[in-house]
PDB file of C-alpha atoms in Angstrom:
ATOM      1  CA  UNK A   1       3.602 -60.509   3.890  1.00  0.00           C
ATOM      2  CA  UNK A   2       2.678 -62.118   0.569  1.00  0.00           C
ATOM      3  CA  UNK A   3       2.501 -60.529  -2.881  1.00  0.00           C
ATOM      4  CA  UNK A   4       4.155 -57.361  -4.087  1.00  0.00           C
ATOM      5  CA  UNK A   5       3.970 -54.496  -1.611  1.00  0.00           C
ATOM      6  CA  UNK A   6       2.624 -51.328  -3.258  1.00  0.00           C
ATOM      7  CA  UNK A   7       2.851 -47.599  -2.652  1.00  0.00           C
ATOM      8  CA  UNK A   8      -0.887 -47.583  -1.969  1.00  0.00           C
ATOM      9  CA  UNK A   9      -0.428 -50.151   0.804  1.00  0.00           C
ATOM     10  CA  UNK A  10       2.340 -48.026   2.291  1.00  0.00           C
ATOM     11  CA  UNK A  11       0.042 -44.995   2.261  1.00  0.00           C
ATOM     12  CA  UNK A  12      -2.699 -47.004   3.985  1.00  0.00           C
ATOM     13  CA  UNK A  13      -0.238 -48.302   6.597  1.00  0.00           C
ATOM     14  CA  UNK A  14       1.008 -44.796   7.445  1.00  0.00           C
ATOM     15  CA  UNK A  15      -2.383 -43.109   7.200  1.00  0.00           C
ATOM     16  CA  UNK A  16      -1.315 -40.689   4.470  1.00  0.00           C
ATOM     17  CA  UNK A  17      -2.404 -40.077   0.895  1.00  0.00           C
ATOM     18  CA  UNK A  18      -0.938 -41.821  -2.133  1.00  0.00           C
ATOM     19  CA  UNK A  19       0.357 -38.453  -3.375  1.00  0.00           C
ATOM     20  CA  UNK A  20       2.256 -37.874  -0.118  1.00  0.00           C
ATOM     21  CA  UNK A  21       4.042 -41.202  -0.530  1.00  0.00           C
ATOM     22  CA  UNK A  22       4.785 -40.401  -4.166  1.00  0.00           C
ATOM     23  CA  UNK A  23       6.279 -37.002  -3.295  1.00  0.00           C
ATOM     24  CA  UNK A  24       8.438 -38.463  -0.525  1.00  0.00           C
ATOM     25  CA  UNK A  25       9.848 -41.214  -2.732  1.00  0.00           C
ATOM     26  CA  UNK A  26      10.529 -38.881  -5.660  1.00  0.00           C
ATOM     27  CA  UNK A  27      12.090 -36.171  -3.510  1.00  0.00           C
ATOM     28  CA  UNK A  28       9.937 -33.579  -5.268  1.00  0.00           C
ATOM     29  CA  UNK A  29       7.304 -32.920  -2.674  1.00  0.00           C
ATOM     30  CA  UNK A  30       6.434 -30.147  -0.247  1.00  0.00           C
ATOM     31  CA  UNK A  31       6.543 -32.335   2.858  1.00  0.00           C
ATOM     32  CA  UNK A  32       8.767 -32.094   5.898  1.00  0.00           C
ATOM     33  CA  UNK A  33      12.139 -33.815   6.167  1.00  0.00           C
ATOM     34  CA  UNK A  34      11.084 -35.926   9.160  1.00  0.00           C
ATOM     35  CA  UNK A  35       7.939 -37.247   7.480  1.00  0.00           C
ATOM     36  CA  UNK A  36       9.807 -37.854   4.226  1.00  0.00           C
ATOM     37  CA  UNK A  37      12.537 -39.841   5.995  1.00  0.00           C
ATOM     38  CA  UNK A  38       9.919 -41.955   7.773  1.00  0.00           C
ATOM     39  CA  UNK A  39       8.189 -42.839   4.504  1.00  0.00           C
ATOM     40  CA  UNK A  40      11.481 -43.664   2.778  1.00  0.00           C
ATOM     41  CA  UNK A  41      12.672 -45.778   5.715  1.00  0.00           C
ATOM     42  CA  UNK A  42       9.549 -47.930   5.780  1.00  0.00           C
ATOM     43  CA  UNK A  43       9.498 -48.164   1.978  1.00  0.00           C
ATOM     44  CA  UNK A  44      12.994 -49.632   2.096  1.00  0.00           C
ATOM     45  CA  UNK A  45      12.054 -52.033   4.882  1.00  0.00           C
ATOM     46  CA  UNK A  46       9.087 -53.267   2.859  1.00  0.00           C
ATOM     47  CA  UNK A  47      11.215 -53.696  -0.258  1.00  0.00           C
ATOM     48  CA  UNK A  48       9.063 -51.236  -2.164  1.00  0.00           C
ATOM     49  CA  UNK A  49      12.025 -49.439  -3.733  1.00  0.00           C
ATOM     50  CA  UNK A  50      15.790 -49.863  -3.876  1.00  0.00           C
ATOM     51  CA  UNK A  51      17.812 -47.255  -1.998  1.00  0.00           C
ATOM     52  CA  UNK A  52      19.175 -45.803  -5.241  1.00  0.00           C
ATOM     53  CA  UNK A  53      15.682 -44.824  -6.392  1.00  0.00           C
ATOM     54  CA  UNK A  54      15.202 -42.265  -3.637  1.00  0.00           C
ATOM     55  CA  UNK A  55      16.300 -38.781  -4.625  1.00  0.00           C
ATOM     56  CA  UNK A  56      18.287 -37.141  -1.870  1.00  0.00           C
ATOM     57  CA  UNK A  57      18.232 -33.464  -1.037  1.00  0.00           C
ATOM     58  CA  UNK A  58      21.027 -31.527  -2.720  1.00  0.00           C
ATOM     59  CA  UNK A  59      21.328 -28.756  -0.148  1.00  0.00           C
ATOM     60  CA  UNK A  60      21.133 -26.180  -2.967  1.00  0.00           C
ATOM     61  CA  UNK A  61      18.575 -23.468  -3.709  1.00  0.00           C
ATOM     62  CA  UNK A  62      18.264 -22.176  -7.274  1.00  0.00           C
ATOM     63  CA  UNK A  63      18.079 -18.382  -7.604  1.00  0.00           C
ATOM     64  CA  UNK A  64      16.592 -17.129 -10.897  1.00  0.00           C
ATOM     65  CA  UNK A  65      17.997 -13.673 -11.673  1.00  0.00           C
ATOM     66  CA  UNK A  66      17.192 -11.397 -14.630  1.00  0.00           C
ATOM     67  CA  UNK A  67      20.135 -10.999 -17.014  1.00  0.00           C
ATOM     68  CA  UNK A  68      20.062  -7.240 -16.367  1.00  0.00           C
ATOM     69  CA  UNK A  69      20.233  -7.671 -12.584  1.00  0.00           C
ATOM     70  CA  UNK A  70      23.678  -6.072 -12.343  1.00  0.00           C
ATOM     71  CA  UNK A  71      22.979  -3.215 -14.771  1.00  0.00           C
ATOM     72  CA  UNK A  72      22.744  -0.500 -12.158  1.00  0.00           C
ATOM     73  CA  UNK A  73      19.841  -1.852 -10.098  1.00  0.00           C
ATOM     74  CA  UNK A  74      20.693  -1.686  -6.393  1.00  0.00           C
ATOM     75  CA  UNK A  75      17.550  -3.694  -5.602  1.00  0.00           C
ATOM     76  CA  UNK A  76      18.984  -7.014  -6.774  1.00  0.00           C
ATOM     77  CA  UNK A  77      22.298  -6.567  -4.958  1.00  0.00           C
ATOM     78  CA  UNK A  78      20.562  -5.779  -1.675  1.00  0.00           C
ATOM     79  CA  UNK A  79      18.005  -8.523  -2.199  1.00  0.00           C
ATOM     80  CA  UNK A  80      20.704 -11.128  -2.833  1.00  0.00           C
ATOM     81  CA  UNK A  81      22.440 -10.131   0.400  1.00  0.00           C
ATOM     82  CA  UNK A  82      19.295 -11.013   2.350  1.00  0.00           C
ATOM     83  CA  UNK A  83      18.767 -14.272   0.450  1.00  0.00           C
ATOM     84  CA  UNK A  84      22.341 -15.468   0.931  1.00  0.00           C
ATOM     85  CA  UNK A  85      22.389 -14.630   4.643  1.00  0.00           C
ATOM     86  CA  UNK A  86      19.140 -16.475   5.374  1.00  0.00           C
ATOM     87  CA  UNK A  87      20.025 -19.541   3.285  1.00  0.00           C
ATOM     88  CA  UNK A  88      23.477 -19.865   4.859  1.00  0.00           C
ATOM     89  CA  UNK A  89      21.842 -19.808   8.293  1.00  0.00           C
ATOM     90  CA  UNK A  90      19.443 -22.494   7.055  1.00  0.00           C
ATOM     91  CA  UNK A  91      22.326 -24.691   5.907  1.00  0.00           C
ATOM     92  CA  UNK A  92      21.843 -24.231   2.157  1.00  0.00           C
ATOM     93  CA  UNK A  93      24.055 -23.158  -0.739  1.00  0.00           C
ATOM     94  CA  UNK A  94      22.868 -21.246  -3.809  1.00  0.00           C
ATOM     95  CA  UNK A  95      22.977 -21.840  -7.553  1.00  0.00           C
ATOM     96  CA  UNK A  96      22.532 -18.764  -9.762  1.00  0.00           C
ATOM     97  CA  UNK A  97      20.520 -18.992 -12.959  1.00  0.00           C
ATOM     98  CA  UNK A  98      20.636 -15.907 -15.202  1.00  0.00           C
ATOM     99  CA  UNK A  99      17.682 -15.750 -17.579  1.00  0.00           C
ATOM    100  CA  UNK A 100      16.285 -13.210 -20.023  1.00  0.00           C
ATOM    101  CA  UNK A 101      12.649 -12.166 -19.771  1.00  0.00           C
ATOM    102  CA  UNK A 102      10.312 -15.120 -20.408  1.00  0.00           C
ATOM    103  CA  UNK A 103      13.204 -17.362 -21.495  1.00  0.00           C
ATOM    104  CA  UNK A 104      12.603 -20.657 -19.692  1.00  0.00           C
ATOM    105  CA  UNK A 105      15.506 -22.570 -21.259  1.00  0.00           C
ATOM    106  CA  UNK A 106      18.113 -21.694 -18.570  1.00  0.00           C
ATOM    107  CA  UNK A 107      15.539 -22.324 -15.836  1.00  0.00           C
ATOM    108  CA  UNK A 108      14.551 -25.649 -17.355  1.00  0.00           C
ATOM    109  CA  UNK A 109      18.203 -26.730 -17.587  1.00  0.00           C
ATOM    110  CA  UNK A 110      18.670 -26.035 -13.887  1.00  0.00           C
ATOM    111  CA  UNK A 111      15.520 -27.941 -12.933  1.00  0.00           C
ATOM    112  CA  UNK A 112      16.355 -30.925 -15.134  1.00  0.00           C
ATOM    113  CA  UNK A 113      19.876 -31.095 -13.691  1.00  0.00           C
ATOM    114  CA  UNK A 114      18.255 -31.934 -10.321  1.00  0.00           C
ATOM    115  CA  UNK A 115      20.877 -29.839  -8.554  1.00  0.00           C
ATOM    116  CA  UNK A 116      18.432 -27.706  -6.561  1.00  0.00           C
ATOM    117  CA  UNK A 117      15.811 -28.527  -3.932  1.00  0.00           C
ATOM    118  CA  UNK A 118      13.803 -25.320  -4.378  1.00  0.00           C
ATOM    119  CA  UNK A 119      13.780 -22.026  -6.266  1.00  0.00           C
ATOM    120  CA  UNK A 120      13.583 -18.280  -5.611  1.00  0.00           C
ATOM    121  CA  UNK A 121      12.613 -15.820  -8.371  1.00  0.00           C
ATOM    122  CA  UNK A 122      13.379 -12.101  -8.184  1.00  0.00           C
ATOM    123  CA  UNK A 123      11.084 -10.547 -10.792  1.00  0.00           C
ATOM    124  CA  UNK A 124       7.505 -10.986 -11.977  1.00  0.00           C
ATOM    125  CA  UNK A 125       6.303 -10.122 -15.467  1.00  0.00           C
ATOM    126  CA  UNK A 126       2.809  -9.973 -16.836  1.00  0.00           C
ATOM    127  CA  UNK A 127       2.122 -13.487 -18.221  1.00  0.00           C
ATOM    128  CA  UNK A 128       5.436 -14.726 -16.808  1.00  0.00           C
ATOM    129  CA  UNK A 129       6.521 -18.009 -18.436  1.00  0.00           C
ATOM    130  CA  UNK A 130       9.292 -18.693 -15.922  1.00  0.00           C
ATOM    131  CA  UNK A 131       6.958 -18.454 -12.936  1.00  0.00           C
ATOM    132  CA  UNK A 132       4.365 -20.581 -14.725  1.00  0.00           C
ATOM    133  CA  UNK A 133       6.961 -23.275 -15.400  1.00  0.00           C
ATOM    134  CA  UNK A 134       8.417 -23.310 -11.883  1.00  0.00           C
ATOM    135  CA  UNK A 135       4.953 -23.396 -10.308  1.00  0.00           C
ATOM    136  CA  UNK A 136       4.242 -26.609 -12.222  1.00  0.00           C
ATOM    137  CA  UNK A 137       7.266 -28.733 -11.255  1.00  0.00           C
ATOM    138  CA  UNK A 138       6.167 -29.741  -7.757  1.00  0.00           C
ATOM    139  CA  UNK A 139       9.051 -28.193  -5.841  1.00  0.00           C
ATOM    140  CA  UNK A 140       8.969 -25.261  -3.400  1.00  0.00           C
ATOM    141  CA  UNK A 141       9.145 -21.900  -5.158  1.00  0.00           C
ATOM    142  CA  UNK A 142       9.172 -18.383  -3.725  1.00  0.00           C
ATOM    143  CA  UNK A 143       8.676 -15.239  -5.786  1.00  0.00           C
ATOM    144  CA  UNK A 144       9.961 -11.887  -4.594  1.00  0.00           C
ATOM    145  CA  UNK A 145       7.101  -9.993  -6.159  1.00  0.00           C
ATOM    146  CA  UNK A 146       3.448 -10.692  -6.895  1.00  0.00           C
ATOM    147  CA  UNK A 147       1.544 -12.839  -9.377  1.00  0.00           C
ATOM    148  CA  UNK A 148      -1.714 -14.775  -9.676  1.00  0.00           C
ATOM    149  CA  UNK A 149      -0.052 -18.208  -9.856  1.00  0.00           C
ATOM    150  CA  UNK A 150       0.366 -20.901  -7.206  1.00  0.00           C
ATOM    151  CA  UNK A 151       3.735 -19.924  -5.736  1.00  0.00           C
ATOM    152  CA  UNK A 152       4.715 -18.415  -2.398  1.00  0.00           C
ATOM    153  CA  UNK A 153       5.161 -14.640  -2.646  1.00  0.00           C
ATOM    154  CA  UNK A 154       7.126 -12.040  -0.686  1.00  0.00           C
ATOM    155  CA  UNK A 155       6.409  -8.443  -1.612  1.00  0.00           C
ATOM    156  CA  UNK A 156       5.423  -4.987  -0.425  1.00  0.00           C
ATOM    157  CA  UNK A 157       2.148  -3.199  -1.167  1.00  0.00           C
ATOM    158  CA  UNK A 158       3.248  -1.106  -4.139  1.00  0.00           C
ATOM    159  CA  UNK A 159      -0.275   0.071  -4.913  1.00  0.00           C
ATOM    160  CA  UNK A 160      -0.638   1.482  -1.421  1.00  0.00           C
ATOM    161  CA  UNK A 161       2.816   3.087  -1.345  1.00  0.00           C
ATOM    162  CA  UNK A 162       2.307   4.631  -4.788  1.00  0.00           C
ATOM    163  CA  UNK A 163      -1.032   6.031  -3.684  1.00  0.00           C
ATOM    164  CA  UNK A 164       0.304   7.370  -0.372  1.00  0.00           C
ATOM    165  CA  UNK A 165       3.267   9.199  -1.878  1.00  0.00           C
ATOM    166  CA  UNK A 166       1.182  10.694  -4.696  1.00  0.00           C
ATOM    167  CA  UNK A 167      -1.471  11.890  -2.236  1.00  0.00           C
ATOM    168  CA  UNK A 168       1.254  13.534  -0.157  1.00  0.00           C
ATOM    169  CA  UNK A 169       2.574  15.411  -3.196  1.00  0.00           C
ATOM    170  CA  UNK A 170      -0.883  16.534  -4.303  1.00  0.00           C
ATOM    171  CA  UNK A 171      -1.859  17.603  -0.781  1.00  0.00           C
ATOM    172  CA  UNK A 172       1.239  19.811  -0.625  1.00  0.00           C
ATOM    173  CA  UNK A 173       0.303  21.827  -3.678  1.00  0.00           C
ATOM    174  CA  UNK A 174       2.232  19.945  -6.368  1.00  0.00           C
ATOM    175  CA  UNK A 175      -0.488  19.743  -9.002  1.00  0.00           C
ATOM    176  CA  UNK A 176       1.368  19.404 -12.299  1.00  0.00           C
ATOM    177  CA  UNK A 177       3.114  16.077 -11.712  1.00  0.00           C
ATOM    178  CA  UNK A 178       4.902  14.067 -14.390  1.00  0.00           C
ATOM    179  CA  UNK A 179       5.043  10.309 -13.763  1.00  0.00           C
ATOM    180  CA  UNK A 180       8.013   8.404 -15.217  1.00  0.00           C
ATOM    181  CA  UNK A 181       7.678   4.622 -14.981  1.00  0.00           C
ATOM    182  CA  UNK A 182       9.821   1.703 -16.111  1.00  0.00           C
ATOM    183  CA  UNK A 183       8.829  -1.285 -18.246  1.00  0.00           C
ATOM    184  CA  UNK A 184       5.053  -1.615 -18.358  1.00  0.00           C
ATOM    185  CA  UNK A 185       5.249  -5.436 -18.412  1.00  0.00           C
ATOM    186  CA  UNK A 186       6.751  -5.556 -14.899  1.00  0.00           C
ATOM    187  CA  UNK A 187       4.094  -6.302 -12.292  1.00  0.00           C
ATOM    188  CA  UNK A 188       5.710  -3.956  -9.761  1.00  0.00           C
ATOM    189  CA  UNK A 189       5.533  -1.038 -12.214  1.00  0.00           C
ATOM    190  CA  UNK A 190       1.884  -1.777 -12.961  1.00  0.00           C
ATOM    191  CA  UNK A 191       1.106  -1.720  -9.233  1.00  0.00           C
ATOM    192  CA  UNK A 192       2.914   1.574  -8.619  1.00  0.00           C
ATOM    193  CA  UNK A 193       1.137   3.261 -11.517  1.00  0.00           C
ATOM    194  CA  UNK A 194      -2.208   1.977 -10.270  1.00  0.00           C
ATOM    195  CA  UNK A 195      -1.482   3.562  -6.894  1.00  0.00           C
ATOM    196  CA  UNK A 196      -0.678   6.860  -8.642  1.00  0.00           C
ATOM    197  CA  UNK A 197      -4.061   6.868 -10.385  1.00  0.00           C
ATOM    198  CA  UNK A 198      -5.882   5.873  -7.186  1.00  0.00           C
ATOM    199  CA  UNK A 199      -4.468   8.928  -5.395  1.00  0.00           C
ATOM    200  CA  UNK A 200      -6.209  11.260  -7.842  1.00  0.00           C
ATOM    201  CA  UNK A 201      -9.447   9.294  -7.526  1.00  0.00           C
ATOM    202  CA  UNK A 202      -9.416   9.458  -3.721  1.00  0.00           C
ATOM    203  CA  UNK A 203      -8.821  13.197  -3.742  1.00  0.00           C
ATOM    204  CA  UNK A 204     -11.488  13.760  -6.394  1.00  0.00           C
ATOM    205  CA  UNK A 205      -8.925  15.207  -8.795  1.00  0.00           C
ATOM    206  CA  UNK A 206      -8.431  14.661 -12.518  1.00  0.00           C
ATOM    207  CA  UNK A 207      -5.195  13.028 -13.620  1.00  0.00           C
ATOM    208  CA  UNK A 208      -3.691  14.341 -16.852  1.00  0.00           C
ATOM    209  CA  UNK A 209      -2.670  11.082 -18.517  1.00  0.00           C
ATOM    210  CA  UNK A 210      -0.556  12.969 -21.029  1.00  0.00           C
ATOM    211  CA  UNK A 211       1.818  13.530 -18.114  1.00  0.00           C
ATOM    212  CA  UNK A 212       2.265   9.774 -17.588  1.00  0.00           C
ATOM    213  CA  UNK A 213       5.216   8.136 -19.343  1.00  0.00           C
ATOM    214  CA  UNK A 214       5.814   4.380 -19.212  1.00  0.00           C
ATOM    215  CA  UNK A 215       8.647   2.240 -20.564  1.00  0.00           C
ATOM    216  CA  UNK A 216      11.134   4.981 -19.720  1.00  0.00           C
ATOM    217  CA  UNK A 217      14.381   3.034 -19.904  1.00  0.00           C
ATOM    218  CA  UNK A 218      17.212   5.008 -21.475  1.00  0.00           C
ATOM    219  CA  UNK A 219      19.023   8.163 -20.407  1.00  0.00           C
ATOM    220  CA  UNK A 220      18.154   9.669 -23.793  1.00  0.00           C
ATOM    221  CA  UNK A 221      14.422   9.215 -23.186  1.00  0.00           C
ATOM    222  CA  UNK A 222      14.676  10.899 -19.805  1.00  0.00           C
ATOM    223  CA  UNK A 223      16.739  13.784 -21.174  1.00  0.00           C
ATOM    224  CA  UNK A 224      14.152  14.422 -23.901  1.00  0.00           C
ATOM    225  CA  UNK A 225      11.254  14.426 -21.416  1.00  0.00           C
ATOM    226  CA  UNK A 226      13.078  16.704 -18.961  1.00  0.00           C
ATOM    227  CA  UNK A 227      13.751  19.251 -21.711  1.00  0.00           C
ATOM    228  CA  UNK A 228       9.963  19.587 -22.110  1.00  0.00           C
ATOM    229  CA  UNK A 229       9.370  20.324 -18.417  1.00  0.00           C
ATOM    230  CA  UNK A 230       9.653  24.113 -18.756  1.00  0.00           C
ATOM    231  CA  UNK A 231       7.191  24.193 -21.647  1.00  0.00           C
ATOM    232  CA  UNK A 232       4.626  22.084 -19.792  1.00  0.00           C
ATOM    233  CA  UNK A 233       5.122  24.010 -16.527  1.00  0.00           C
ATOM    234  CA  UNK A 234       5.833  20.831 -14.590  1.00  0.00           C
ATOM    235  CA  UNK A 235       6.343  21.369 -10.858  1.00  0.00           C
ATOM    236  CA  UNK A 236       7.127  17.785  -9.788  1.00  0.00           C
ATOM    237  CA  UNK A 237       8.443  14.557 -11.289  1.00  0.00           C
ATOM    238  CA  UNK A 238       7.496  11.265  -9.636  1.00  0.00           C
ATOM    239  CA  UNK A 239       9.908   8.488 -10.614  1.00  0.00           C
ATOM    240  CA  UNK A 240       8.881   4.838 -10.743  1.00  0.00           C
ATOM    241  CA  UNK A 241      12.141   3.618  -9.225  1.00  0.00           C
ATOM    242  CA  UNK A 242      15.547   4.686  -7.936  1.00  0.00           C
ATOM    243  CA  UNK A 243      17.422   4.186 -11.215  1.00  0.00           C
ATOM    244  CA  UNK A 244      14.993   6.403 -13.127  1.00  0.00           C
ATOM    245  CA  UNK A 245      15.201   8.969 -10.330  1.00  0.00           C
ATOM    246  CA  UNK A 246      18.997   9.047 -10.449  1.00  0.00           C
ATOM    247  CA  UNK A 247      18.917   9.678 -14.194  1.00  0.00           C
ATOM    248  CA  UNK A 248      16.236  12.358 -13.813  1.00  0.00           C
ATOM    249  CA  UNK A 249      18.359  14.214 -11.259  1.00  0.00           C
ATOM    250  CA  UNK A 250      21.318  14.168 -13.630  1.00  0.00           C
ATOM    251  CA  UNK A 251      19.146  15.436 -16.508  1.00  0.00           C
ATOM    252  CA  UNK A 252      17.722  18.248 -14.354  1.00  0.00           C
ATOM    253  CA  UNK A 253      21.250  19.331 -13.473  1.00  0.00           C
ATOM    254  CA  UNK A 254      22.256  19.391 -17.151  1.00  0.00           C
ATOM    255  CA  UNK A 255      19.219  21.564 -17.913  1.00  0.00           C
ATOM    256  CA  UNK A 256      19.959  24.013 -15.109  1.00  0.00           C
ATOM    257  CA  UNK A 257      16.892  23.060 -13.050  1.00  0.00           C
ATOM    258  CA  UNK A 258      17.314  23.139  -9.273  1.00  0.00           C
ATOM    259  CA  UNK A 259      15.732  20.691  -6.809  1.00  0.00           C
ATOM    260  CA  UNK A 260      13.366  21.604  -5.212  1.00  0.00           C
ATOM    261  CA  UNK A 261      13.368  25.330  -6.159  1.00  0.00           C
ATOM    262  CA  UNK A 262      12.562  24.713  -9.838  1.00  0.00           C
ATOM    263  CA  UNK A 263      11.392  21.108  -9.705  1.00  0.00           C
ATOM    264  CA  UNK A 264      10.298  18.796  -6.900  1.00  0.00           C
ATOM    265  CA  UNK A 265      11.452  15.178  -7.251  1.00  0.00           C
ATOM    266  CA  UNK A 266      10.265  11.973  -5.574  1.00  0.00           C
ATOM    267  CA  UNK A 267      10.890   8.261  -6.111  1.00  0.00           C
ATOM    268  CA  UNK A 268       8.652   5.235  -5.540  1.00  0.00           C
ATOM    269  CA  UNK A 269      11.713   3.265  -4.471  1.00  0.00           C
ATOM    270  CA  UNK A 270      14.649   4.363  -2.364  1.00  0.00           C
ATOM    271  CA  UNK A 271      18.126   2.834  -2.520  1.00  0.00           C
ATOM    272  CA  UNK A 272      21.782   3.584  -1.908  1.00  0.00           C
ATOM    273  CA  UNK A 273      21.858   5.105  -5.423  1.00  0.00           C
ATOM    274  CA  UNK A 274      20.054   8.170  -4.087  1.00  0.00           C
ATOM    275  CA  UNK A 275      22.096   8.636  -0.909  1.00  0.00           C
ATOM    276  CA  UNK A 276      24.643  11.076  -2.351  1.00  0.00           C
ATOM    277  CA  UNK A 277      22.163  13.616  -3.744  1.00  0.00           C
ATOM    278  CA  UNK A 278      21.507  16.962  -2.071  1.00  0.00           C
ATOM    279  CA  UNK A 279      18.860  17.683  -1.002  1.00  0.00           C
ATOM    280  CA  UNK A 280      17.878  14.197   0.117  1.00  0.00           C
ATOM    281  CA  UNK A 281      15.214  12.584  -2.047  1.00  0.00           C
ATOM    282  CA  UNK A 282      11.633  12.001  -0.914  1.00  0.00           C
ATOM    283  CA  UNK A 283      11.015   8.306  -1.543  1.00  0.00           C
ATOM    284  CA  UNK A 284       9.269   5.086  -0.585  1.00  0.00           C
ATOM    285  CA  UNK A 285      11.551   2.993   1.597  1.00  0.00           C
ATOM    286  CA  UNK A 286      11.202  -0.752   0.972  1.00  0.00           C
ATOM    287  CA  UNK A 287      14.053  -2.876   2.280  1.00  0.00           C
ATOM    288  CA  UNK A 288      15.240  -5.121  -0.553  1.00  0.00           C
ATOM    289  CA  UNK A 289      17.473  -6.919   1.939  1.00  0.00           C
ATOM    290  CA  UNK A 290      14.452  -7.693   4.131  1.00  0.00           C
ATOM    291  CA  UNK A 291      12.564  -9.014   1.093  1.00  0.00           C
ATOM    292  CA  UNK A 292      15.478 -11.330   0.312  1.00  0.00           C
ATOM    293  CA  UNK A 293      15.766 -12.449   3.928  1.00  0.00           C
ATOM    294  CA  UNK A 294      12.046 -13.227   4.107  1.00  0.00           C
ATOM    295  CA  UNK A 295      12.186 -15.183   0.838  1.00  0.00           C
ATOM    296  CA  UNK A 296      15.114 -17.274   2.066  1.00  0.00           C
ATOM    297  CA  UNK A 297      13.410 -17.982   5.375  1.00  0.00           C
ATOM    298  CA  UNK A 298      10.190 -18.917   3.581  1.00  0.00           C
ATOM    299  CA  UNK A 299      11.899 -21.440   1.305  1.00  0.00           C
ATOM    300  CA  UNK A 300      13.676 -23.078   4.262  1.00  0.00           C
ATOM    301  CA  UNK A 301      10.352 -23.411   6.103  1.00  0.00           C
ATOM    302  CA  UNK A 302       8.710 -24.902   3.019  1.00  0.00           C
ATOM    303  CA  UNK A 303      11.455 -27.509   2.720  1.00  0.00           C
ATOM    304  CA  UNK A 304      10.787 -28.449   6.348  1.00  0.00           C
ATOM    305  CA  UNK A 305       7.061 -28.717   5.678  1.00  0.00           C
ATOM    306  CA  UNK A 306       6.297 -25.781   7.975  1.00  0.00           C
ATOM    307  CA  UNK A 307       5.014 -23.318   5.366  1.00  0.00           C
ATOM    308  CA  UNK A 308       2.906 -23.386   2.218  1.00  0.00           C
ATOM    309  CA  UNK A 309       2.343 -21.137  -0.791  1.00  0.00           C
ATOM    310  CA  UNK A 310       1.302 -18.145   1.282  1.00  0.00           C
ATOM    311  CA  UNK A 311       1.754 -14.469   0.429  1.00  0.00           C
ATOM    312  CA  UNK A 312       3.492 -12.052   2.783  1.00  0.00           C
ATOM    313  CA  UNK A 313       3.553  -8.268   2.386  1.00  0.00           C
ATOM    314  CA  UNK A 314       6.381  -6.399   4.097  1.00  0.00           C
ATOM    315  CA  UNK A 315       5.874  -2.866   5.362  1.00  0.00           C
ATOM    316  CA  UNK A 316       7.139   0.333   3.740  1.00  0.00           C
ATOM    317  CA  UNK A 317       7.898   3.864   4.926  1.00  0.00           C
ATOM    318  CA  UNK A 318       7.538   7.258   3.294  1.00  0.00           C
ATOM    319  CA  UNK A 319      10.771   9.230   3.578  1.00  0.00           C
ATOM    320  CA  UNK A 320       9.600  12.839   3.342  1.00  0.00           C
ATOM    321  CA  UNK A 321      12.709  14.854   2.552  1.00  0.00           C
ATOM    322  CA  UNK A 322      14.048  18.053   1.102  1.00  0.00           C
ATOM    323  CA  UNK A 323      13.515  17.276  -2.592  1.00  0.00           C
ATOM    324  CA  UNK A 324       9.785  18.043  -2.292  1.00  0.00           C
ATOM    325  CA  UNK A 325       9.866  20.882   0.237  1.00  0.00           C
ATOM    326  CA  UNK A 326       9.934  24.641  -0.049  1.00  0.00           C
ATOM    327  CA  UNK A 327       9.190  24.870  -3.759  1.00  0.00           C
TER     328      UNK A 327
END
């Protein structure tokens, strides 16, 4: 063979695109291990690149966690259990990256260190800079959550579950419902609130938007709202997540309000945080561990070239319990 052998010639010889060859040689592509090894092997035989120029797989998966992940949120603990179990079975180790909302510096440091083959993100914000950055680097990424960017996504249908639980409450005579939601910039909270509104629309009922509170974060906020319940003749409080629900139950107790005799309570997310309350809490059951397991399995498949940036929705269950009965 005369002349300098090029990547384009290699692509022609193997019957693949130039971009496939480029991804295999850089180690940054979403192609299977077997195909990548074949391209690298022939590239070496043809003298296209020296062995040192081929980036090898690290065997690590980068996990991007919010800095507040351990601040009382059972979701992240249970989710990480599923991720770790599935990645260990797939032969991978994990690297944790703790990052504040929309701060891409820690994420960028991890990517530029070239210590990870792929990435899993555990929260989606409206206009999320971290997801936007990771979706642009050419490596497999999985989001546990939903967004409109080009990354694989593992989630549950929070609009549907929010609608179903709200319709159940309304159908059982709980008309004066207060909705307490978390940060309004979180995509999951936006979806749950949308489901709440859709329930009223489907039943042909009018929703009193003055009874909807978003960005409820602190115990003090919840205590203040609960103190107003008697004045507003509230008969049910629907909590956006398990942490809010736990704090609401404590505030009701401090104000001498019984569940469900004086106030029905339900949560749009169940967790171990709610297990010790009596009566048991009506809630949406979404397995955070299953979400983590599915995300880990998805990233392993993507690294093997067996999966693309698809979106998978896991099922949920309504746990209809004593906290909304017999009021």
